[in-house]
Amino acid sequence: MKRQTRRLDRQPGEVIDRGSPLEFGWNGRSYPAYAGDTIASALAACGERVFSRSFKYHRRRGLLTASYTDPGCIVQVGDEPNVRGAHRLVTPGMDVRSQDTWPSLAFDVKAANELVGRFLPAGFYYKTFIRPRPLWPTYERVLRRFSHGGVVSPDPLSPELSSYDKRQVHPDVLVAGGGPAGMTAAVAAARAGARVMLVEEEHSLGGHLRWGDKADLAALHDLRSLLAASGVEVLTNSVVFGRYDHNHVAIVQRGLPHVYERLVKARAKTLVVSPGLIERPYVFAGNDVPGVMLSTAVRRLINLYAVKPGDRAVVLTANPQGDAAVVDLERAGVEVAHVVDARGGDDLVRVLGRGGVKGVELVGGHRIECDLVVTAVGWTAPLTLLTMAGTVAAYDSRAARYFPGTATLPDDVLPAGGVVGDGTLDELVAHADAVGREAARRAGSMSRREPAAEIPALPVDAHPELFHGPTHGIVDFSEDVSSRDLLTAVEEGYSSAELAKRYTTATMGPTQGKLESVNVVAIIAEATGRTISQTGTTTWRPPYAPVTLGALAGRHREPVRYSPMHPWHERHGAAPLVAGAWIRPDHYGDPAGEVLAVRERVGIIDVTPIGKLDLRGPDVPKLLNLLYVNRWSKLEVGRVRYGVMCAEDGVVLDDGVTGRLGDQHYLMSTTSSGAASVWEWVESWLQTEHPGWQVHVTPVTTSYASINVAGPRSRELLGRVVAEIDLTPQAFPYMHVRTGRVAGVDGCVLWRIGFTGELSFELHVPASYGLHVWETLLDSGNDLGVRAFGIEAQRILRLEKGHLIVGQDTDGLTQAFSAGLDGLIRLDKDDFVGRSELVWQAEAAAESRLVGLHPNDASVVPEEGSQLIEAGVICGRVTSSRWSPTLHRSICLAQVATEFAEPGTLVTVRLPDGRSVPATVTEHLASVDPEGARLRG
Amino acid sequence: MILIPCPWCGSRDAGEFAYGGEPTPRPDPRTATREQWRGYLYLRNNVAGWTTERWYHRMGCRRYLTVQRNTVTNEVRQP
């Protein structure tokens, strides 16, 4: 096993637990680590310096920031690709591998890309693989092998990796960023009475205080105690990745037991944005060679992980943090060979070495041997959440960084800490404390009379503008975009930041601009002779940090609905049919046999999903007259009527029967798929157009189980389970409704209708008795040959009868006269929904009609959707088609252009396989019993 | 996701509502010309700024309500 040769003695602020040693694997070899180590810190402690190969040129990459933004150590962990190795904590036995290297990290064949690097300029893929177009699939196959992205196992994921969670929270104040400013603001808001949530991407709170001096560590200790006592809910290893309208804030929370990630959707009354500052890399030749690090990276390695980052260092510094890194390096036993003070105009020219730093060249050609180059040249303010809230980033050349333009922020978003200024720790705390109190006040946690907290402004330190040295280097470390590529883009005319970004893909990698965006803008500004302010920025969009698709999708949940008779269907081998949310019996193994049972004897079908609305009140007839195309004002108690609804454009919306159960009591049925939308439709007309009408609507779809009893012997069967209702044709004629007791169950509704074309009764029974009534019917009708039938048999039966299905035989453009509903539509009514359009459709004559169609070859069943073609022009389509077991032939319904709608017209059906077959328009929509004798029997 | 103020339920996520769009007065069907009727069906002002629109609290109290929304900033207020 490897040894931790670079591990330092105990450091005051270290986050590793030396009492919990563990082992993990790196490219198949075993490595030691301590609990609290990240993958990168553990490997660095063992002397590893190379963690990945770069995106385009496959150059060796090591640590750059040693934090969650580090682009140089994206690794594969077990099944999981693209893990940020400088953020993910090691666990015992963890299997970590380098990504996209072949045959190995040390010797990667694809590094040949670097040799031809001058042939891979900006826009190389756009320019090279665009033609010839037919070759693109081949290009794609080859290029895919060069793509970056790890490996996803085709095997099912472990439960920990595949289960995700969602949570909704409603904090008064949400604080994004748990450095000293965020911690202070959270405590202040909580003390003011607010419910506060604090979210920090790192594994521990404290920001830069964690790698500070003794005073910083003492201050951090105090802040943590205050926070622990404040009642603030703290989420670490979690990140706010988006701020949306009305402070809807998306957070991804990691490191939970049992779920891989959790998406927390917060609706915050006030959002405090305190992300601190991110150190900016310096652009010069060799700036991506392993061993070139930012000052924060070496300070993190030394102080948090007790790792000695090198033996001999050259430091380029332009600020006090860089100076502090020199002190830290010396304390850690690293020889600081030379300090280049950029404040005095000194500069670095290039890094020497390819696989690792061997030295640097200074201005004037002087070379210094070293294995570590540290740069401290400035800061990037991560303004992402603030710009999502509407602020415009404003560049301040004196401080060499962007600041939020506070004037454009909404009242419910407050920036705090490093994004708004510098200052001593005391100044920062006083400022953040006021921000926290003001956030609580704006969230309404304090009395309204409380005056607004005065937020002290933070001083802004001057900082030299340092973006690049005298040589070209990498700007975007994730995408392998160099400063030379940006110049090429500008030369080719992509001179706006947004265009150059898209052309070069700079800022489009996993770091999403956190490290590179300021350098990109600065280099474009220089190349175009503009200032940084004139150049503008690229747009920051969610997500701020990488988010898995699993976290966005959440737990897999698809609710389904079952009728009370479902257990019986399952026991009797029903083939399930997914119909919206419902699982329905498609058939019980023999749909043709089920059809014949209904035609010859009696069958029962579960039609529970039919939409049912209970309508009460004196104005129900007005409502029905308005919504249906036919007349309803004279419907007597005890009658039911079929009705069709249209939208205001005359297009058929839904159909069903409605019965009058009492003087002011109606039961409306809708199609199964229209149950929800018709309810909404009814409410819409009642609430927005006719609020004065007295109608009370109650949805009762699932309050009743619905059973259709159909067939010549249905009356006989029903007579055995109904005692008090007279079922004789004289007492209970076609299109009538009765209520009463069925199979001992009170409160049932029976209506005589005939979707199947047979004598039939539809029963609506209180849902909890549905299974009982269903089984009673089957038990009582054994000798009658009763049989359950499914949706498929019902479809055949209704097609034989020529009854249309809204949405199948009509579509979103089918106006009522094209649906064969001429006899139903009453244009002499003063008004109904869609009437105007139907008046005009009647005047113009419908362009197409619904007709019955019989293929001349009775054995050919054209697929639904087959086109009708005459003289090379599409003149219609088959909307429904089945083999009819009753007639022993194929039957169809079709929409055809009116000139071909006359009975007896011969049309040509183009089958999906390209064959054309002749078919004849029939006289009626119905193929079986067009006179309706069976129905009315 | 924006918040919609429901008179019964208070402020709720827009995801609980169905969007009804700009309410357009229904012309008298006995006298409306085709142009008027099709304007009612299809033409909306679609302003950049304050607009009045209807929402239906589908996942809540089932009430149709009217709010004003600034289509540029997504500010929402009671009419």
Coordinates of N, CA and C in Angstrom, one line a residue, chain A residues 244-246 248 267 626 648-649 679-680 683-685 687-689 830-837 840 843, chain B residues 1-3 13 18 26 29-30 32-34 37-38 40-42 54 56 58 62-64 73-76:
Chain A
Y244 N -35.2 31.4 -8.6 CA -36.3 31.7 -9.6 C -37.3 32.7 -9.1
D245 N -38.3 33.1 -9.9 CA -39.2 34.1 -9.6 C -39.8 33.9 -8.2
H246 N -40.1 35.0 -7.5 CA -40.7 35.0 -6.2 C -39.9 34.1 -5.2
H248 N -38.2 31.4 -5.4 CA -38.3 30.0 -5.4 C -36.8 29.5 -5.6
R267 N -39.2 28.0 -0.7 CA -39.9 29.2 -1.1 C -39.5 30.2 0.1
L626 N -76.3 25.2 -22.5 CA -75.2 26.0 -23.0 C -74.1 25.1 -23.4
E648 N -65.5 26.5 -28.2 CA -66.0 27.7 -28.8 C -65.7 27.8 -30.3
D649 N -64.7 26.9 -30.7 CA -64.3 26.9 -32.1 C -65.1 25.8 -32.9
W679 N -65.0 18.6 -16.0 CA -65.3 19.2 -14.7 C -64.8 20.7 -14.8
E680 N -63.5 20.8 -15.2 CA -62.9 22.2 -15.3 C -63.7 23.1 -16.2
E683 N -66.9 24.2 -14.5 CA -66.6 25.2 -13.5 C -66.3 26.5 -14.2
S684 N -65.5 26.5 -15.3 CA -65.1 27.7 -16.0 C -66.4 28.5 -16.5
W685 N -67.3 27.8 -17.1 CA -68.5 28.5 -17.6 C -69.4 29.0 -16.4
Q687 N -68.3 29.8 -13.3 CA -67.6 30.8 -12.5 C -67.3 32.1 -13.2
T688 N -67.0 32.0 -14.5 CA -66.5 33.2 -15.2 C -67.6 33.8 -16.1
E689 N -68.5 33.0 -16.7 CA -69.5 33.6 -17.6 C -70.8 33.8 -16.9
D830 N -80.8 29.6 -29.1 CA -80.3 30.9 -29.2 C -78.8 30.9 -29.0
D831 N -78.3 30.0 -28.2 CA -76.9 30.0 -27.9 C -76.5 28.7 -27.4
F832 N -75.3 28.2 -27.7 CA -74.6 27.2 -27.0 C -73.1 27.3 -27.3
V833 N -72.3 26.7 -26.6 CA -70.8 26.9 -26.8 C -70.5 26.3 -28.1
G834 N -69.9 27.1 -29.0 CA -69.5 26.7 -30.3 C -70.5 26.9 -31.4
R835 N -71.7 27.5 -31.0 CA -72.7 27.6 -32.0 C -72.3 28.4 -33.2
S836 N -71.7 29.6 -32.9 CA -71.4 30.5 -34.0 C -70.6 29.8 -35.1
E837 N -69.5 29.1 -34.6 CA -68.7 28.4 -35.6 C -69.5 27.3 -36.4
W840 N -71.5 28.7 -39.1 CA -70.7 29.0 -40.3 C -70.2 27.7 -41.0
E843 N -73.2 26.7 -43.0 CA -73.3 27.5 -44.2 C -72.3 27.1 -45.3
Chain B
M1 N -40.7 29.1 -10.2 CA -42.2 29.0 -10.2 C -42.7 30.2 -9.4
I2 N -43.7 30.9 -10.1 CA -44.2 32.1 -9.4 C -45.3 31.7 -8.4
L3 N -45.7 32.7 -7.6 CA -46.7 32.5 -6.6 C -48.0 33.2 -7.2
D13 N -48.0 28.0 -5.2 CA -47.2 27.8 -6.4 C -48.1 27.8 -7.6
A18 N -54.1 26.0 -13.2 CA -54.1 25.9 -14.7 C -54.2 27.4 -15.2
R26 N -66.8 37.6 -24.2 CA -67.5 36.7 -25.2 C -68.5 37.6 -26.0
P29 N -73.3 35.9 -29.5 CA -73.2 34.9 -30.6 C -74.2 35.2 -31.6
R30 N -75.3 35.9 -31.3 CA -76.3 36.2 -32.3 C -75.9 37.2 -33.3
A32 N -72.4 38.4 -33.5 CA -70.9 38.5 -33.8 C -70.6 38.2 -35.2
T33 N -69.7 39.0 -35.8 CA -69.1 38.6 -37.1 C -68.1 37.6 -36.9
R34 N -67.7 37.0 -38.0 CA -66.6 36.0 -38.0 C -65.3 36.6 -37.4
W37 N -65.6 37.0 -33.7 CA -65.6 35.7 -33.0 C -64.2 35.2 -33.0
R38 N -63.5 35.3 -34.1 CA -62.2 34.7 -34.2 C -61.2 35.5 -33.4
Y40 N -62.1 36.8 -30.6 CA -62.4 36.3 -29.2 C -61.7 34.9 -29.0
L41 N -61.6 34.1 -30.1 CA -61.0 32.8 -29.9 C -59.5 32.9 -29.9
Y42 N -58.9 33.7 -30.7 CA -57.4 33.6 -30.9 C -56.6 34.8 -30.6
R54 N -56.3 35.1 -16.1 CA -57.2 34.2 -15.3 C -56.4 32.9 -15.0
Y56 N -56.8 29.1 -12.7 CA -57.8 28.1 -12.1 C -57.1 27.3 -11.1
R58 N -56.6 24.5 -9.8 CA -57.0 23.1 -10.1 C -56.6 22.1 -9.0
R62 N -60.4 25.0 -6.6 CA -61.1 24.9 -7.8 C -61.7 26.3 -8.2
R63 N -61.2 27.3 -7.7 CA -61.7 28.6 -8.0 C -61.0 29.2 -9.2
Y64 N -61.8 29.8 -10.1 CA -61.2 30.6 -11.1 C -61.0 32.0 -10.5
T73 N -41.5 41.2 -15.4 CA -40.8 40.9 -14.1 C -41.5 39.8 -13.3
N74 N -42.6 39.3 -13.8 CA -43.4 38.3 -13.1 C -43.9 38.8 -11.7
E75 N -43.9 40.1 -11.5 CA -44.6 40.6 -10.3 C -46.1 40.3 -10.5
V76 N -46.8 39.9 -9.4 CA -48.2 39.6 -9.4 C -48.9 40.4 -8.4

